[in-house]
JSON list of C-alpha atoms in Angstrom, two decimals:
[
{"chain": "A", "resi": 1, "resn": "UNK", "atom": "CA", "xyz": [190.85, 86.96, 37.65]},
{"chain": "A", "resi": 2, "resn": "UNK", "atom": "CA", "xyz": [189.08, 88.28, 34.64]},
{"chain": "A", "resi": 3, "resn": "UNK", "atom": "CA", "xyz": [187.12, 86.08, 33.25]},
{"chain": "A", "resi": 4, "resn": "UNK", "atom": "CA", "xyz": [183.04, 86.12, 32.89]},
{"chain": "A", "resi": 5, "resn": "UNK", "atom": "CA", "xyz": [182.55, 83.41, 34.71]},
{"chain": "A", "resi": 6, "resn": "UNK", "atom": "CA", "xyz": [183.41, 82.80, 38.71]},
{"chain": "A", "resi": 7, "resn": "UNK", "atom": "CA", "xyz": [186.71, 81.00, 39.36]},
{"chain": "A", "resi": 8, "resn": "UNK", "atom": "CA", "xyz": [186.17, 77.13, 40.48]},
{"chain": "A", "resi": 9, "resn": "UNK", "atom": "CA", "xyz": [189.94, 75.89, 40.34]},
{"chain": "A", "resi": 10, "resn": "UNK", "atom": "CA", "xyz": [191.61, 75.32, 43.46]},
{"chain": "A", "resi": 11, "resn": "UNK", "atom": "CA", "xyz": [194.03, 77.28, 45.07]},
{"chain": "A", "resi": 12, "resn": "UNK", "atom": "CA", "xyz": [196.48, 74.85, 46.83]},
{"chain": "A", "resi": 13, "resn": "UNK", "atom": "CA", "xyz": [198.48, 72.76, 44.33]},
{"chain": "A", "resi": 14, "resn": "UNK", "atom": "CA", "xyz": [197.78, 69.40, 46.55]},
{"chain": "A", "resi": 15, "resn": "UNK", "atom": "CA", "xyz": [193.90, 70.17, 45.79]},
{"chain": "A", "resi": 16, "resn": "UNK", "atom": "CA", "xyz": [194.64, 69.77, 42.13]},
{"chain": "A", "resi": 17, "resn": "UNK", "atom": "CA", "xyz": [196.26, 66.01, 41.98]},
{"chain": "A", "resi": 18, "resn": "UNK", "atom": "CA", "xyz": [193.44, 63.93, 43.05]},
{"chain": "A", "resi": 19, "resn": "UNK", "atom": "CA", "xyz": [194.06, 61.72, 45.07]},
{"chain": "A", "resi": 20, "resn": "UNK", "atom": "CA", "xyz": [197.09, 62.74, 46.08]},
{"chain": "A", "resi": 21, "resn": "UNK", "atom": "CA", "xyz": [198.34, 59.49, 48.00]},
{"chain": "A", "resi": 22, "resn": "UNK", "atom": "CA", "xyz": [199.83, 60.19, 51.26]},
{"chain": "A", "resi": 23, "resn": "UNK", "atom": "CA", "xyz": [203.49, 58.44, 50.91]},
{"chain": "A", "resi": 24, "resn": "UNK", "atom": "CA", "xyz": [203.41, 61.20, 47.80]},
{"chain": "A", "resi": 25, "resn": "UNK", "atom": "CA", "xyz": [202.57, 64.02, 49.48]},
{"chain": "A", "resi": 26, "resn": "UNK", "atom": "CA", "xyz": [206.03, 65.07, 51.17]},
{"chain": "A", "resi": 27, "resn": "UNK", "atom": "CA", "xyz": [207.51, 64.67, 47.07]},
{"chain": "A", "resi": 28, "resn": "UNK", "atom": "CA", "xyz": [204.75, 66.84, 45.61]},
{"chain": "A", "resi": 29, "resn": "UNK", "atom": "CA", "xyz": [205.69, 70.73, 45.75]},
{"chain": "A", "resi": 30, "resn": "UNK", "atom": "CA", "xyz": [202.89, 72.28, 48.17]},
{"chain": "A", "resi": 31, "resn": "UNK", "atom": "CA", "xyz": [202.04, 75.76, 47.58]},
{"chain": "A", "resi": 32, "resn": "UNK", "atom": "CA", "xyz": [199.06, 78.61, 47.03]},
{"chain": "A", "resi": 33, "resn": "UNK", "atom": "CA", "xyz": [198.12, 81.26, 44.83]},
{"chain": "A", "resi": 34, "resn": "UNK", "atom": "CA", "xyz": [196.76, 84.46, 45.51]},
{"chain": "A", "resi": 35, "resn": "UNK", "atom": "CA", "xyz": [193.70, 85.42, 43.16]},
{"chain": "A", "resi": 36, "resn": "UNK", "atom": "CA", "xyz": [192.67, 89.17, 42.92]},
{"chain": "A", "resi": 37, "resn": "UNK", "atom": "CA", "xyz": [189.37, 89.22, 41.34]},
{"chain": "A", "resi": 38, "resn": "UNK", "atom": "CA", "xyz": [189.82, 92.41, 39.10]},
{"chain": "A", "resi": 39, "resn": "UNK", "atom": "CA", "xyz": [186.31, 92.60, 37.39]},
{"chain": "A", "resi": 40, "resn": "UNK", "atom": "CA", "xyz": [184.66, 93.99, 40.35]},
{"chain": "A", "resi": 41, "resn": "UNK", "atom": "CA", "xyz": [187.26, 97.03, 40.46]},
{"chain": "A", "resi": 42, "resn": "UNK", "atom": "CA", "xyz": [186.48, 100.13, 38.74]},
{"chain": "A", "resi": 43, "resn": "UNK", "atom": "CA", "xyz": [189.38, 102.27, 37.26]},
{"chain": "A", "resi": 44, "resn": "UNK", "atom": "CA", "xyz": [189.93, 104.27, 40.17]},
{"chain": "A", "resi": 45, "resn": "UNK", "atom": "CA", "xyz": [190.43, 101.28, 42.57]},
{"chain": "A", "resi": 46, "resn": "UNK", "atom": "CA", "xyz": [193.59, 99.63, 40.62]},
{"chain": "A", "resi": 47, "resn": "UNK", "atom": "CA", "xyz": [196.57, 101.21, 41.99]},
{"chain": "A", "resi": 48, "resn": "UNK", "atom": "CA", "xyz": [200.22, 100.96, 41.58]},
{"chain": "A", "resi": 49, "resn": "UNK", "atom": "CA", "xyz": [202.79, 101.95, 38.65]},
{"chain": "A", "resi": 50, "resn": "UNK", "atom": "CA", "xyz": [201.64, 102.13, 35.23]},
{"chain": "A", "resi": 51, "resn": "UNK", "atom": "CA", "xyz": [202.31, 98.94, 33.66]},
{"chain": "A", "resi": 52, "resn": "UNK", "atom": "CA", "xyz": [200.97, 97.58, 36.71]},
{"chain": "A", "resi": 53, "resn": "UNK", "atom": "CA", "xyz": [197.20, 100.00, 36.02]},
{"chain": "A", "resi": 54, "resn": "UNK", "atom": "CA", "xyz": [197.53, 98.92, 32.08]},
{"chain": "A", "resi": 55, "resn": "UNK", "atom": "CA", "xyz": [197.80, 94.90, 32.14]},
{"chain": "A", "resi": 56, "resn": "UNK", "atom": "CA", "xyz": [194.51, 95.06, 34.81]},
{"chain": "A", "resi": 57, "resn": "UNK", "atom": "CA", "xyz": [192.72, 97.21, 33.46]},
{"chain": "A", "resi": 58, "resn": "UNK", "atom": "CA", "xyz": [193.29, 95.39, 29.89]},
{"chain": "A", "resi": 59, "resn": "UNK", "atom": "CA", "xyz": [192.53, 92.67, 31.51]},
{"chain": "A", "resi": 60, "resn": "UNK", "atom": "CA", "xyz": [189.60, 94.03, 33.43]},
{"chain": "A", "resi": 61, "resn": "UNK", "atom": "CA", "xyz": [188.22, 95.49, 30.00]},
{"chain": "A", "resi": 62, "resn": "UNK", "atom": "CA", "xyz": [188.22, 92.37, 27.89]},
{"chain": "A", "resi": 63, "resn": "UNK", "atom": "CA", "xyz": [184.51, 91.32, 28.13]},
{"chain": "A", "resi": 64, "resn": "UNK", "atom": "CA", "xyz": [183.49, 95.26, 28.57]},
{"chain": "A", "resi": 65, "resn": "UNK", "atom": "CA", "xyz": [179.96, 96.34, 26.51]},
{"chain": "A", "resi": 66, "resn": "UNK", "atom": "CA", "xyz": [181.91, 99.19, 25.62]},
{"chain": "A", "resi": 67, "resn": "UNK", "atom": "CA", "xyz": [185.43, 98.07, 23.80]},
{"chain": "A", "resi": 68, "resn": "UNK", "atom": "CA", "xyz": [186.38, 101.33, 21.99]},
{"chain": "A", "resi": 69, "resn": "UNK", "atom": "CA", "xyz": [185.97, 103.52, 24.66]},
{"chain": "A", "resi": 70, "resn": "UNK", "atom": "CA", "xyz": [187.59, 101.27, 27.12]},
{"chain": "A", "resi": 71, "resn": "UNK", "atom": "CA", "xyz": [190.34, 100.91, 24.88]},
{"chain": "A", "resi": 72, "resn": "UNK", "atom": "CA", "xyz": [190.70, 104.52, 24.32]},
{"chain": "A", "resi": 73, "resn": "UNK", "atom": "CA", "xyz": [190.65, 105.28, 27.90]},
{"chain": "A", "resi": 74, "resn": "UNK", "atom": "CA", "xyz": [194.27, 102.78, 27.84]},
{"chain": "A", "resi": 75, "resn": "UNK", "atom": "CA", "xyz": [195.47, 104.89, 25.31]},
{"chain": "A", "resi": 76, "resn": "UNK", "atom": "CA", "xyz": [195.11, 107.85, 27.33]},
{"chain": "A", "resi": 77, "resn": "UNK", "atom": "CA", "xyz": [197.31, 105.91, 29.81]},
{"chain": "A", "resi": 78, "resn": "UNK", "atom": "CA", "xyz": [199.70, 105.01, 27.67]},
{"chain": "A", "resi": 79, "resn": "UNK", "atom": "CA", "xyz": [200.44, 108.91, 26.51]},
{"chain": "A", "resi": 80, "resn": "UNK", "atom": "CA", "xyz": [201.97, 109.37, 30.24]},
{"chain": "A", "resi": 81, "resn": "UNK", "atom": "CA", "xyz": [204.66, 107.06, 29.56]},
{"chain": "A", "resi": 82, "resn": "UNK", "atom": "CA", "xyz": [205.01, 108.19, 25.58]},
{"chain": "A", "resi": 83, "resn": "UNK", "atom": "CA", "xyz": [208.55, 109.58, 26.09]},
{"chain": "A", "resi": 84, "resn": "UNK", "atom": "CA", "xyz": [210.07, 106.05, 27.25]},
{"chain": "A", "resi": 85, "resn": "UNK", "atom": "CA", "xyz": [211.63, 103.50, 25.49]},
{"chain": "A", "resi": 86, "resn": "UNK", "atom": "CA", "xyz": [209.32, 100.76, 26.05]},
{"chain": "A", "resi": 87, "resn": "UNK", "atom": "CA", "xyz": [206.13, 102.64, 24.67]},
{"chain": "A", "resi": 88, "resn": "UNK", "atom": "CA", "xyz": [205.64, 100.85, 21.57]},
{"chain": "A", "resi": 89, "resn": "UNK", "atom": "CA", "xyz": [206.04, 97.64, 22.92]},
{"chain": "A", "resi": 90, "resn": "UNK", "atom": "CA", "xyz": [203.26, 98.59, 25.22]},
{"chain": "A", "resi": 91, "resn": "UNK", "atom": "CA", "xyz": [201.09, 99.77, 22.58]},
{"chain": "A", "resi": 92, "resn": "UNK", "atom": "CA", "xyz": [201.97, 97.04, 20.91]},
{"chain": "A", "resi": 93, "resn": "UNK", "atom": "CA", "xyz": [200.45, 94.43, 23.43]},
{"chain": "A", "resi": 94, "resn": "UNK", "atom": "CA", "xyz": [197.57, 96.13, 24.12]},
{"chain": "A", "resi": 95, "resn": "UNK", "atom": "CA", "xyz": [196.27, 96.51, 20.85]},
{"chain": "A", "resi": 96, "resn": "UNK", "atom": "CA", "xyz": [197.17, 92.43, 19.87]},
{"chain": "A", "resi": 97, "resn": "UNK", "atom": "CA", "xyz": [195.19, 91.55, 23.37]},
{"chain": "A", "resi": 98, "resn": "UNK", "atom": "CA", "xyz": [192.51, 94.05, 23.02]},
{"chain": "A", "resi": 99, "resn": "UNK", "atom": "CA", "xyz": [191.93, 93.09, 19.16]},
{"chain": "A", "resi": 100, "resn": "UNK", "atom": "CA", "xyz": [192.60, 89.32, 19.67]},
{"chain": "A", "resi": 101, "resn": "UNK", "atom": "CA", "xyz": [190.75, 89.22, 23.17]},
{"chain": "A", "resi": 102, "resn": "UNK", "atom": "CA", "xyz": [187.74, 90.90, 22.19]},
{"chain": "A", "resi": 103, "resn": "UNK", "atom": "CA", "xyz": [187.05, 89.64, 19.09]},
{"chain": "A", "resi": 104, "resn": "UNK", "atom": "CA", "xyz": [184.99, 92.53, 18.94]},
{"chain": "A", "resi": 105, "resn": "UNK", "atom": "CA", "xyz": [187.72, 94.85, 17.44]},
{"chain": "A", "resi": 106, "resn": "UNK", "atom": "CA", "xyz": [189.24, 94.75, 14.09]},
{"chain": "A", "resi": 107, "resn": "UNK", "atom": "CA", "xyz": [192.20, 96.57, 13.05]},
{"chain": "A", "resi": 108, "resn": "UNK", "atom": "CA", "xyz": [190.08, 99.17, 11.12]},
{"chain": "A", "resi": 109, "resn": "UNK", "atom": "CA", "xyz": [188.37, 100.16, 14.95]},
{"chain": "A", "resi": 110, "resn": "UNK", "atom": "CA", "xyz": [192.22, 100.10, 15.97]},
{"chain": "A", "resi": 111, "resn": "UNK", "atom": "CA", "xyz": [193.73, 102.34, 13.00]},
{"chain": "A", "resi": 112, "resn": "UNK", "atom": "CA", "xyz": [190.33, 104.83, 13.72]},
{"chain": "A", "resi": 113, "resn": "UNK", "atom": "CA", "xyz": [191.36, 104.72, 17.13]},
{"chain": "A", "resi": 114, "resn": "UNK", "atom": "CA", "xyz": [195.03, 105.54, 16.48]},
{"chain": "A", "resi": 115, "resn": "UNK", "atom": "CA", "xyz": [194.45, 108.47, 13.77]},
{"chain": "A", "resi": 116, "resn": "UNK", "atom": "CA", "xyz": [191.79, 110.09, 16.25]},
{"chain": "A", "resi": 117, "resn": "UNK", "atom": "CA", "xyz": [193.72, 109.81, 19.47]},
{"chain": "A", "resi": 118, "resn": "UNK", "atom": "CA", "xyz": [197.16, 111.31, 18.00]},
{"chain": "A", "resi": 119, "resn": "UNK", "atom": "CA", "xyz": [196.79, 112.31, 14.59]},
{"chain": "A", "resi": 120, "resn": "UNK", "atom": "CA", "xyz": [200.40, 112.69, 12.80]},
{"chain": "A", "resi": 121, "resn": "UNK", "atom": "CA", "xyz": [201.97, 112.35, 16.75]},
{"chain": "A", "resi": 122, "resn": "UNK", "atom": "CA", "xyz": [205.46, 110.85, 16.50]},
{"chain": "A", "resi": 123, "resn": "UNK", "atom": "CA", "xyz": [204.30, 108.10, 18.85]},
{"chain": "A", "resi": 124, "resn": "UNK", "atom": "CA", "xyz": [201.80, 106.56, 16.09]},
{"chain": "A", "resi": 125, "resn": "UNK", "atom": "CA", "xyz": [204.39, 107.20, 13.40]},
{"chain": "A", "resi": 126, "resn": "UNK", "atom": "CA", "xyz": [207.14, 105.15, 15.11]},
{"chain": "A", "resi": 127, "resn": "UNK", "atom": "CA", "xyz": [204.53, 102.71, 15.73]},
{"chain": "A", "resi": 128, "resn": "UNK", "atom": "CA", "xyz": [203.51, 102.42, 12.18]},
{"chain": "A", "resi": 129, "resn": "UNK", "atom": "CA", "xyz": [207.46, 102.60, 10.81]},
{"chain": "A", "resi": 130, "resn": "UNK", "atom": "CA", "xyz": [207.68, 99.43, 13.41]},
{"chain": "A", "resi": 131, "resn": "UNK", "atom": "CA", "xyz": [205.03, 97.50, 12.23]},
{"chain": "A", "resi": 132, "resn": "UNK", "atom": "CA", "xyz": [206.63, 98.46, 8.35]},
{"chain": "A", "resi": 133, "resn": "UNK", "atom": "CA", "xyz": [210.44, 96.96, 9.50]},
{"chain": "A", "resi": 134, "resn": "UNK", "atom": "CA", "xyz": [208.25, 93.75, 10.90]},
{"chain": "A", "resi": 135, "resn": "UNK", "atom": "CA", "xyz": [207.02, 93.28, 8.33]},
{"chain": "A", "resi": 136, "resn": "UNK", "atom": "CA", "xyz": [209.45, 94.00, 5.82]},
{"chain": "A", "resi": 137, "resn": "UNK", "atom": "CA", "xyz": [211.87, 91.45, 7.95]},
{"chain": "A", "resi": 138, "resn": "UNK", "atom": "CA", "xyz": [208.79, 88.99, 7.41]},
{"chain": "A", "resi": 139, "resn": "UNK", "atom": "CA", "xyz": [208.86, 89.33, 3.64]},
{"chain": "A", "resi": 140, "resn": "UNK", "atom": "CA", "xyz": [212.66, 88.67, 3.74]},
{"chain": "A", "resi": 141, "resn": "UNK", "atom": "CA", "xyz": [212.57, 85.80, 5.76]},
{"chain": "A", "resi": 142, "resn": "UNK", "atom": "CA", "xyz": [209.43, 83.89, 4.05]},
{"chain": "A", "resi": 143, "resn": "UNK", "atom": "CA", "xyz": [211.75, 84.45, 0.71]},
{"chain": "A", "resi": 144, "resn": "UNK", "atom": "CA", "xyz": [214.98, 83.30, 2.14]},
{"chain": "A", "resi": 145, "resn": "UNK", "atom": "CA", "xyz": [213.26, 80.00, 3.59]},
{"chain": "A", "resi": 146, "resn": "UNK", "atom": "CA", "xyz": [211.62, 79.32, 0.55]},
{"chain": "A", "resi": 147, "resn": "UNK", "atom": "CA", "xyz": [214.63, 80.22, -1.95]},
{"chain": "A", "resi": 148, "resn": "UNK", "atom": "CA", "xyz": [217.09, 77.90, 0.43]},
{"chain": "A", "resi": 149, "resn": "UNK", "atom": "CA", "xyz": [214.53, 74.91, 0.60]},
{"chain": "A", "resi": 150, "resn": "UNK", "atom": "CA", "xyz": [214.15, 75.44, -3.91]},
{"chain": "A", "resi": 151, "resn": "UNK", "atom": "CA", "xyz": [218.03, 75.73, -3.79]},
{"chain": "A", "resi": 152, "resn": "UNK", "atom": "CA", "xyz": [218.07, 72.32, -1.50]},
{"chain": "A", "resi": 153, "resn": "UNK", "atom": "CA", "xyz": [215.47, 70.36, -4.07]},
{"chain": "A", "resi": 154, "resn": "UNK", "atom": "CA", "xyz": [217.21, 71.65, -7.43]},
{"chain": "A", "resi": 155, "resn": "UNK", "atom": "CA", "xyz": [221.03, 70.55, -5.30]},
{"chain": "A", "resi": 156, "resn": "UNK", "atom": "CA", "xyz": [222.80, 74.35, -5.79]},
{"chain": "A", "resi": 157, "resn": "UNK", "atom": "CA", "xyz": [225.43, 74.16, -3.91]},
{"chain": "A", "resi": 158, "resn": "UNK", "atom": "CA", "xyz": [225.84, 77.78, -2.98]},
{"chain": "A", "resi": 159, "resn": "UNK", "atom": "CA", "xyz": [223.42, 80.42, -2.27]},
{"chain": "A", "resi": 160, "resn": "UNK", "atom": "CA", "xyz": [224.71, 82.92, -5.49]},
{"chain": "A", "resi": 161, "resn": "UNK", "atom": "CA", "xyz": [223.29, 79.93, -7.62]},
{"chain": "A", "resi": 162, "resn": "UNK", "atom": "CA", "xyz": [219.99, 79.88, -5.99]},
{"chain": "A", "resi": 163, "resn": "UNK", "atom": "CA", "xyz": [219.50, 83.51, -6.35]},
{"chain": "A", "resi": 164, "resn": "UNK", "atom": "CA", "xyz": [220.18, 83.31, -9.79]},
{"chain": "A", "resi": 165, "resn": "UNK", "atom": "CA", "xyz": [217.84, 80.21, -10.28]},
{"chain": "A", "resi": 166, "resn": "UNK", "atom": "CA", "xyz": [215.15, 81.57, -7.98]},
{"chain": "A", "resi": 167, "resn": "UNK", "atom": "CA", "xyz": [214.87, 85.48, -7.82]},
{"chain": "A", "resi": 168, "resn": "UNK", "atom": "CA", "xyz": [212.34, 86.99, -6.25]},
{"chain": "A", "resi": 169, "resn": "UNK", "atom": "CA", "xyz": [209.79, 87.51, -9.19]},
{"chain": "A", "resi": 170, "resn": "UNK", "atom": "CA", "xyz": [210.05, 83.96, -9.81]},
{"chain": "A", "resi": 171, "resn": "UNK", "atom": "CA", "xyz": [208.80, 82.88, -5.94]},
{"chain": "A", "resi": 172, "resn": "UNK", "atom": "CA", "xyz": [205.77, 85.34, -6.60]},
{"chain": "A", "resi": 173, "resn": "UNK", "atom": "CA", "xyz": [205.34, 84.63, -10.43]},
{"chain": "A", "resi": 174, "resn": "UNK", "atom": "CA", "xyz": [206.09, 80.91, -10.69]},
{"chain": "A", "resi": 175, "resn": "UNK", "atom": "CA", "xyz": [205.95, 79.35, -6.96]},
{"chain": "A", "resi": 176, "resn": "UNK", "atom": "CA", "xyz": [203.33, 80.98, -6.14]},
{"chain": "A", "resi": 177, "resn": "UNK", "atom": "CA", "xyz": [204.22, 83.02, -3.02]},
{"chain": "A", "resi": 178, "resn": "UNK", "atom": "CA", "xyz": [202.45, 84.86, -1.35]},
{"chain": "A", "resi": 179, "resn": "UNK", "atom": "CA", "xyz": [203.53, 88.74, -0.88]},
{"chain": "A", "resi": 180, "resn": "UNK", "atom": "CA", "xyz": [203.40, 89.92, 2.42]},
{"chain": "A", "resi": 181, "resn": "UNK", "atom": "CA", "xyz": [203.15, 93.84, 2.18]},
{"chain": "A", "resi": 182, "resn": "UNK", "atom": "CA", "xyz": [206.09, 95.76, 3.66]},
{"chain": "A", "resi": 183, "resn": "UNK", "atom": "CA", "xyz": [203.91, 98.85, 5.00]},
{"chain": "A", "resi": 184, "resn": "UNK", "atom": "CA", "xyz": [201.32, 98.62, 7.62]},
{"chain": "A", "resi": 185, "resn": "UNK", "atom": "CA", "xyz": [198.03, 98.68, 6.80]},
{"chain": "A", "resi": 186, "resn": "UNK", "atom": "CA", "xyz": [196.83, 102.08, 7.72]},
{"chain": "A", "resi": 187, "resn": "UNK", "atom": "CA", "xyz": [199.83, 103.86, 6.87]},
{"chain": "A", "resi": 188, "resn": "UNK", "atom": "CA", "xyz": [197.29, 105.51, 4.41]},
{"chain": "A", "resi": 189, "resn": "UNK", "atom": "CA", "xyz": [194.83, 105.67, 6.48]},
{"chain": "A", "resi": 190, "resn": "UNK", "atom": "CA", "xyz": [197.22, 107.59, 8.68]},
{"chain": "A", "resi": 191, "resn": "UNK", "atom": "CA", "xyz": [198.40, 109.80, 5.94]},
{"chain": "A", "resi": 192, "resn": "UNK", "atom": "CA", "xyz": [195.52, 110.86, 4.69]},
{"chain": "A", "resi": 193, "resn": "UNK", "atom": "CA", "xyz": [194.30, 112.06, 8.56]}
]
C-alpha cells in the first residue's frame, strides 16, 4: 500500500460481491490478500534483494515532498546492479513511474538528474543509445503504417509501388506526418555535460 489515503477495500474476495448469496458461495473462488502498508517504512526498514528495495521504495516515494532527492537516492541503488543485464530496463521503469507518478517531474528534472549522477558513465550512454533505437524503430513503424494504409487507398498492389508513390518526404511534406525525432532528447544535454 502506497497510496495517501488509508486503504478501505476488503481483503477477502467474498467481502467484495455483495451479497454474495449462499447457494453461490461454494462456486465463488474464496481467498485473501496480504497488504504491507509501505508508507510508514523508512529506507532502512525495506529489506530483501534489490529489485525487491527499488519497486517499494518507488513506490513508497511517489507522494514524497522531496521527489528529486528521493529519486536520486534510487539511482544510487540502481549503480549496485549497473554491471547486469537488466539495468536499463530498471532505469527505465523507474524513471516512466517516477516522472508519470509524480507529476511533479519532467524529463528536464530527469536528464539533470542523469548528467549529474553519472556524467559521460557508459550506463547513461547505453541508456540514451536505447531510448535513440526506440525511437528510431517508432519513426519506422509510424511510416510503414501510414505508407501501407496510402498504398491500400491509391490500390498498389505491391509495396515497391507504394514507396515510389509515397516516399518519405512526401508523408512529412504532403500528408502531413508528424516526425518523431530519432535521438533522445537530452542526448545534447548529455553531450554538452
Amino acid at each position: 500500500m502506497h497510496g495517501q489515503r488509508a486503504w478501505r477495500v476488503p481483503k477477502c474476495f467474498h467481502d467484495l460481491i455483495s451479497p454474495l448469496p449462499e447457494a453461490l458461495a461454494p462456486y465463488v473462488p474464496q481467498f485473501r490478500y496480504d497488504l504491507h502498508d509501505i508508507s510508514a517504512r523508512n529506507a532502512a526498514e525495506i529489506k530483501g534483494d534489490l529489485l525487491t528495495r527499488l519497486i517499494q521504495l518507488a513506490l513508497r516515494n511517489i507522494y514524497s515532498d522531496e521527489p528529486r532527492e528521493r529519486l536520486r537516492e534510487l539511482l544510487n541503488l540502481i549503480d549496485t546492479v549497473i554491471d547486469q543485464p537488466t539495468a536499463l530496463d530498471i532505469l527505465e521503469s523507474l524513471l516512466r513511474y517516477d516522472v508519470q507518478g509524480t507529476r511533479r517531474l519532467d524529463e528536464q528534472d530527469v536528464r539533470t538528474l542523469l548528467i549529474e549522477h553519472r556524467p559521460g558513465e557508459p550506463l547513461m550512454q547505453t541508456f540514451i543509445e536505447k531510448c535513440s533505437e526506440v525511437l528510431g524503430r517508432v519513426k519506422t513503424h509510424v511510416e510503414e503504417r501510414v505508407r501501407t494504409q496510402l498504398r491500400r487507398r491509391h490500390k498498389l498492389r505491391s509495396r515497391a509501388q507504394g514507396y515510389a508513390r509515397f516516399p518519405n518526404a512526401h508523408l512529412y511534406d504532403h500528408v502531413g506526418l508528424f516526425k518523431v525525432p530519432t535521438t533522445a532528447g537530452w542526448t545534447s544535454a548529455h553531450a554538452s555535460a
